[in-house]
mmCIF file with all atom_site columns, C-alpha atoms in Angstrom:
data_model
loop_
_atom_site.group_PDB
_atom_site.id
_atom_site.type_symbol
_atom_site.label_atom_id
_atom_site.label_alt_id
_atom_site.label_comp_id
_atom_site.label_asym_id
_atom_site.label_entity_id
_atom_site.label_seq_id
_atom_site.pdbx_PDB_ins_code
_atom_site.Cartn_x
_atom_site.Cartn_y
_atom_site.Cartn_z
_atom_site.occupancy
_atom_site.B_iso_or_equiv
_atom_site.pdbx_formal_charge
_atom_site.auth_seq_id
_atom_site.auth_comp_id
_atom_site.auth_asym_id
_atom_site.auth_atom_id
_atom_site.pdbx_PDB_model_num
ATOM 1   C CA . MET A 1 1   ? 0.046   -0.117  -0.102  1.00 48.00 ? 1   MET A CA 1
ATOM 2   C CA . THR A 1 2   ? 2.887   2.344   0.526   1.00 51.00 ? 2   THR A CA 1
ATOM 3   C CA . PHE A 1 3   ? 3.925   1.750   -2.958  1.00 49.00 ? 3   PHE A CA 1
ATOM 4   C CA . LEU A 1 4   ? 0.784   2.996   -4.407  1.00 47.00 ? 4   LEU A CA 1
ATOM 5   C CA . ARG A 1 5   ? 0.869   6.350   -1.950  1.00 52.00 ? 5   ARG A CA 1
ATOM 6   C CA . GLN A 1 6   ? 4.411   6.853   -3.328  1.00 53.00 ? 6   GLN A CA 1
ATOM 7   C CA . MET A 1 7   ? 3.218   6.550   -6.967  1.00 51.00 ? 7   MET A CA 1
ATOM 8   C CA . LEU A 1 8   ? 0.395   9.081   -6.511  1.00 51.00 ? 8   LEU A CA 1
ATOM 9   C CA . PRO A 1 9   ? 0.956   12.780  -6.673  1.00 56.00 ? 9   PRO A CA 1
ATOM 10  C CA . HIS A 1 10  ? 0.786   14.469  -3.022  1.00 58.00 ? 10  HIS A CA 1
ATOM 11  C CA . GLY A 1 11  ? -2.755  15.454  -1.977  1.00 55.00 ? 11  GLY A CA 1
ATOM 12  C CA . SER A 1 12  ? -4.189  12.119  -3.298  1.00 51.00 ? 12  SER A CA 1
ATOM 13  C CA . HIS A 1 13  ? -6.667  10.231  -1.619  1.00 58.00 ? 13  HIS A CA 1
ATOM 14  C CA . GLY A 1 14  ? -5.048  6.908   -1.994  1.00 62.00 ? 14  GLY A CA 1
ATOM 15  C CA . PRO A 1 15  ? -6.354  4.082   -3.956  1.00 66.00 ? 15  PRO A CA 1
ATOM 16  C CA . GLU A 1 16  ? -9.580  5.825   -4.940  1.00 71.00 ? 16  GLU A CA 1
ATOM 17  C CA . LYS A 1 17  ? -7.079  8.369   -7.048  1.00 70.00 ? 17  LYS A CA 1
ATOM 18  C CA . LEU A 1 18  ? -5.754  5.345   -8.711  1.00 63.00 ? 18  LEU A CA 1
ATOM 19  C CA . ILE A 1 19  ? -9.284  3.873   -9.740  1.00 67.00 ? 19  ILE A CA 1
ATOM 20  C CA . ILE A 1 20  ? -10.302 7.142   -11.325 1.00 67.00 ? 20  ILE A CA 1
ATOM 21  C CA . MET A 1 21  ? -7.141  7.306   -13.266 1.00 66.00 ? 21  MET A CA 1
ATOM 22  C CA . LYS A 1 22  ? -7.531  3.619   -14.486 1.00 63.00 ? 22  LYS A CA 1
ATOM 23  C CA . THR A 1 23  ? -11.049 4.626   -15.339 1.00 69.00 ? 23  THR A CA 1
ATOM 24  C CA . LYS A 1 24  ? -10.128 7.742   -17.424 1.00 65.00 ? 24  LYS A CA 1
ATOM 25  C CA . LEU A 1 25  ? -7.448  5.876   -19.229 1.00 60.00 ? 25  LEU A CA 1
ATOM 26  C CA . LEU A 1 26  ? -9.841  2.859   -20.168 1.00 62.00 ? 26  LEU A CA 1
ATOM 27  C CA . THR A 1 27  ? -12.462 5.516   -21.411 1.00 64.00 ? 27  THR A CA 1
ATOM 28  C CA . LEU A 1 28  ? -9.733  7.201   -23.519 1.00 55.00 ? 28  LEU A CA 1
ATOM 29  C CA . LEU A 1 29  ? -8.523  3.863   -24.817 1.00 55.00 ? 29  LEU A CA 1
ATOM 30  C CA . CYS A 1 30  ? -12.259 3.003   -26.078 1.00 50.00 ? 30  CYS A CA 1
ATOM 31  C CA . VAL A 1 31  ? -12.851 6.359   -27.554 1.00 53.00 ? 31  VAL A CA 1
ATOM 32  C CA . VAL A 1 32  ? -9.607  6.042   -29.680 1.00 58.00 ? 32  VAL A CA 1
ATOM 33  C CA . SER A 1 33  ? -10.446 2.575   -30.735 1.00 60.00 ? 33  SER A CA 1
ATOM 34  C CA . ILE A 1 34  ? -13.926 3.674   -31.927 1.00 59.00 ? 34  ILE A CA 1
ATOM 35  C CA . LEU A 1 35  ? -12.441 6.478   -33.739 1.00 55.00 ? 35  LEU A CA 1
ATOM 36  C CA . GLY A 1 36  ? -9.705  4.408   -35.103 1.00 57.00 ? 36  GLY A CA 1
ATOM 37  C CA . GLY A 1 37  ? -11.989 1.877   -36.471 1.00 54.00 ? 37  GLY A CA 1
ATOM 38  C CA . SER A 1 38  ? -13.973 4.531   -38.410 1.00 48.00 ? 38  SER A CA 1
ATOM 39  C CA . ALA A 1 39  ? -10.713 6.327   -39.591 1.00 48.00 ? 39  ALA A CA 1
ATOM 40  C CA . ASN A 1 40  ? -9.808  3.202   -41.747 1.00 49.00 ? 40  ASN A CA 1
ATOM 41  C CA . SER A 1 41  ? -12.456 3.929   -44.272 1.00 47.00 ? 41  SER A CA 1
ATOM 42  C CA . ALA A 1 42  ? -11.871 7.600   -44.407 1.00 46.00 ? 42  ALA A CA 1
ATOM 43  C CA . LEU A 1 43  ? -8.124  6.505   -45.184 1.00 46.00 ? 43  LEU A CA 1
ATOM 44  C CA . ALA A 1 44  ? -9.013  4.377   -48.207 1.00 46.00 ? 44  ALA A CA 1
ATOM 45  C CA . LEU A 1 45  ? -7.965  6.651   -50.965 1.00 42.00 ? 45  LEU A CA 1
ATOM 46  C CA . GLU A 1 46  ? -6.978  6.008   -54.508 1.00 59.00 ? 46  GLU A CA 1
ATOM 47  C CA . ASP A 1 47  ? -4.748  8.888   -54.739 1.00 65.00 ? 47  ASP A CA 1
ATOM 48  C CA . TYR A 1 48  ? -1.929  8.148   -52.233 1.00 79.00 ? 48  TYR A CA 1
ATOM 49  C CA . GLY A 1 49  ? -1.614  11.633  -50.861 1.00 86.00 ? 49  GLY A CA 1
ATOM 50  C CA . PRO A 1 50  ? 0.887   12.602  -48.280 1.00 88.00 ? 50  PRO A CA 1
ATOM 51  C CA . ALA A 1 51  ? -1.772  12.180  -45.292 1.00 89.00 ? 51  ALA A CA 1
ATOM 52  C CA . ALA A 1 52  ? -2.600  8.556   -46.515 1.00 89.00 ? 52  ALA A CA 1
ATOM 53  C CA . MET A 1 53  ? 1.242   7.956   -46.436 1.00 91.00 ? 53  MET A CA 1
ATOM 54  C CA . VAL A 1 54  ? 1.736   9.568   -43.131 1.00 92.00 ? 54  VAL A CA 1
ATOM 55  C CA . ALA A 1 55  ? -1.087  7.536   -41.642 1.00 92.00 ? 55  ALA A CA 1
ATOM 56  C CA . ASP A 1 56  ? 0.123   4.406   -43.378 1.00 92.00 ? 56  ASP A CA 1
ATOM 57  C CA . ALA A 1 57  ? 3.631   4.783   -41.946 1.00 93.00 ? 57  ALA A CA 1
ATOM 58  C CA . ILE A 1 58  ? 2.769   5.808   -38.477 1.00 94.00 ? 58  ILE A CA 1
ATOM 59  C CA . VAL A 1 59  ? -0.144  3.967   -37.522 1.00 94.00 ? 59  VAL A CA 1
ATOM 60  C CA . VAL A 1 60  ? -1.127  1.123   -40.203 1.00 94.00 ? 60  VAL A CA 1
ATOM 61  C CA . ARG A 1 61  ? 2.317   -0.527  -40.793 1.00 95.00 ? 61  ARG A CA 1
ATOM 62  C CA . PRO A 1 62  ? 3.225   -0.979  -37.011 1.00 95.00 ? 62  PRO A CA 1
ATOM 63  C CA . ALA A 1 63  ? -0.139  -2.604  -36.528 1.00 95.00 ? 63  ALA A CA 1
ATOM 64  C CA . CYS A 1 64  ? 0.204   -4.826  -39.607 1.00 95.00 ? 64  CYS A CA 1
ATOM 65  C CA . LEU A 1 65  ? 3.897   -5.643  -38.234 1.00 95.00 ? 65  LEU A CA 1
ATOM 66  C CA . ALA A 1 66  ? 2.008   -6.448  -34.719 1.00 96.00 ? 66  ALA A CA 1
ATOM 67  C CA . ALA A 1 67  ? -0.442  -8.574  -36.318 1.00 95.00 ? 67  ALA A CA 1
ATOM 68  C CA . THR A 1 68  ? 2.459   -10.520 -38.206 1.00 96.00 ? 68  THR A CA 1
ATOM 69  C CA . ALA A 1 69  ? 3.877   -11.234 -34.885 1.00 96.00 ? 69  ALA A CA 1
ATOM 70  C CA . ILE A 1 70  ? 0.707   -12.116 -33.300 1.00 97.00 ? 70  ILE A CA 1
ATOM 71  C CA . GLY A 1 71  ? -0.373  -14.042 -36.039 1.00 96.00 ? 71  GLY A CA 1
ATOM 72  C CA . GLY A 1 72  ? 3.187   -15.867 -36.054 1.00 96.00 ? 72  GLY A CA 1
ATOM 73  C CA . ALA A 1 73  ? 2.711   -16.862 -32.655 1.00 96.00 ? 73  ALA A CA 1
ATOM 74  C CA . PHE A 1 74  ? -0.381  -18.335 -33.178 1.00 96.00 ? 74  PHE A CA 1
ATOM 75  C CA . PHE A 1 75  ? 0.793   -19.898 -36.141 1.00 96.00 ? 75  PHE A CA 1
ATOM 76  C CA . VAL A 1 76  ? 3.445   -21.840 -33.883 1.00 96.00 ? 76  VAL A CA 1
ATOM 77  C CA . VAL A 1 77  ? 0.900   -22.960 -31.406 1.00 96.00 ? 77  VAL A CA 1
ATOM 78  C CA . SER A 1 78  ? -1.580  -24.239 -34.054 1.00 96.00 ? 78  SER A CA 1
ATOM 79  C CA . LEU A 1 79  ? 1.366   -25.918 -36.295 1.00 96.00 ? 79  LEU A CA 1
ATOM 80  C CA . PRO A 1 80  ? 0.627   -29.322 -34.786 1.00 95.00 ? 80  PRO A CA 1
ATOM 81  C CA . PHE A 1 81  ? -2.736  -29.151 -35.367 1.00 95.00 ? 81  PHE A CA 1
ATOM 82  C CA . SER A 1 82  ? -2.571  -28.045 -38.631 1.00 95.00 ? 82  SER A CA 1
ATOM 83  C CA . ALA A 1 83  ? 0.179   -30.578 -39.601 1.00 95.00 ? 83  ALA A CA 1
ATOM 84  C CA . MET A 1 84  ? -2.106  -33.296 -38.638 1.00 96.00 ? 84  MET A CA 1
ATOM 85  C CA . SER A 1 85  ? -4.879  -32.035 -40.894 1.00 95.00 ? 85  SER A CA 1
ATOM 86  C CA . LYS A 1 86  ? -2.413  -31.205 -43.866 1.00 95.00 ? 86  LYS A CA 1
ATOM 87  C CA . SER A 1 87  ? -3.279  -27.601 -43.585 1.00 95.00 ? 87  SER A CA 1
ATOM 88  C CA . VAL A 1 88  ? -0.080  -25.973 -42.932 1.00 95.00 ? 88  VAL A CA 1
ATOM 89  C CA . LYS A 1 89  ? 0.366   -23.684 -46.079 1.00 96.00 ? 89  LYS A CA 1
ATOM 90  C CA . LYS A 1 90  ? -3.230  -22.407 -45.645 1.00 96.00 ? 90  LYS A CA 1
ATOM 91  C CA . SER A 1 91  ? -2.959  -21.800 -41.888 1.00 95.00 ? 91  SER A CA 1
ATOM 92  C CA . ALA A 1 92  ? 0.394   -19.942 -42.668 1.00 95.00 ? 92  ALA A CA 1
ATOM 93  C CA . ASP A 1 93  ? -0.907  -17.727 -45.386 1.00 95.00 ? 93  ASP A CA 1
ATOM 94  C CA . VAL A 1 94  ? -4.076  -16.957 -43.202 1.00 95.00 ? 94  VAL A CA 1
ATOM 95  C CA . LEU A 1 95  ? -2.046  -16.149 -39.612 1.00 95.00 ? 95  LEU A CA 1
ATOM 96  C CA . VAL A 1 96  ? 1.124   -14.790 -41.213 1.00 95.00 ? 96  VAL A CA 1
ATOM 97  C CA . GLY A 1 97  ? 1.152   -14.394 -44.813 1.00 95.00 ? 97  GLY A CA 1
ATOM 98  C CA . LYS A 1 98  ? -1.659  -11.773 -45.313 1.00 94.00 ? 98  LYS A CA 1
ATOM 99  C CA . ALA A 1 99  ? -0.412  -9.460  -42.470 1.00 94.00 ? 99  ALA A CA 1
ATOM 100 C CA . ALA A 1 100 ? 3.245   -9.763  -43.679 1.00 95.00 ? 100 ALA A CA 1
ATOM 101 C CA . ARG A 1 101 ? 2.384   -9.081  -47.344 1.00 94.00 ? 101 ARG A CA 1
ATOM 102 C CA . ALA A 1 102 ? 0.341   -5.815  -45.868 1.00 93.00 ? 102 ALA A CA 1
ATOM 103 C CA . THR A 1 103 ? 3.399   -4.888  -44.002 1.00 94.00 ? 103 THR A CA 1
ATOM 104 C CA . PHE A 1 104 ? 6.053   -5.405  -46.413 1.00 95.00 ? 104 PHE A CA 1
ATOM 105 C CA . THR A 1 105 ? 4.974   -5.595  -50.040 1.00 94.00 ? 105 THR A CA 1
ATOM 106 C CA . ARG A 1 106 ? 1.932   -3.183  -50.268 1.00 92.00 ? 106 ARG A CA 1
ATOM 107 C CA . PRO A 1 107 ? 2.701   0.315   -51.473 1.00 91.00 ? 107 PRO A CA 1
ATOM 108 C CA . LEU A 1 108 ? 2.792   3.093   -48.845 1.00 91.00 ? 108 LEU A CA 1
ATOM 109 C CA . GLY A 1 109 ? -0.567  4.723   -48.555 1.00 90.00 ? 109 GLY A CA 1
ATOM 110 C CA . ASP A 1 110 ? -2.294  2.047   -50.478 1.00 89.00 ? 110 ASP A CA 1
ATOM 111 C CA . MET A 1 111 ? -5.232  1.364   -47.895 1.00 87.00 ? 111 MET A CA 1
ATOM 112 C CA . GLN A 1 112 ? -7.523  -0.226  -50.531 1.00 86.00 ? 112 GLN A CA 1
ATOM 113 C CA . ALA A 1 113 ? -5.072  -3.125  -50.601 1.00 85.00 ? 113 ALA A CA 1
ATOM 114 C CA . LEU A 1 114 ? -5.969  -3.952  -47.111 1.00 85.00 ? 114 LEU A CA 1
ATOM 115 C CA . LYS A 1 115 ? -9.410  -4.551  -48.023 1.00 84.00 ? 115 LYS A CA 1
ATOM 116 C CA . ASP A 1 116 ? -8.207  -7.337  -50.469 1.00 67.00 ? 116 ASP A CA 1
#
């Protein structure tokens, strides 16, 4: 409990302040995720302008890279089962290949290719 009090600014009211901070952070994350989900359709431009390229480089590419890594982890976990069903190539393409292609081979700013 003393550790929590050390982490809080002076004049705080203990764990209640920490709960309020967590609630505000969770609310902010929910709002950002809702707005981020609707922003994808607005960024689907045929003319790859500077805004689309910046959004792709800063937001979409890192998300695709994370999806590639997470998909790779799921692929390794599912490998024994997909090997038994002889569907290793299909599971590799679905779990790793699509995200890797979106990360490394798609032209910068081409948001339309993400829908394919």
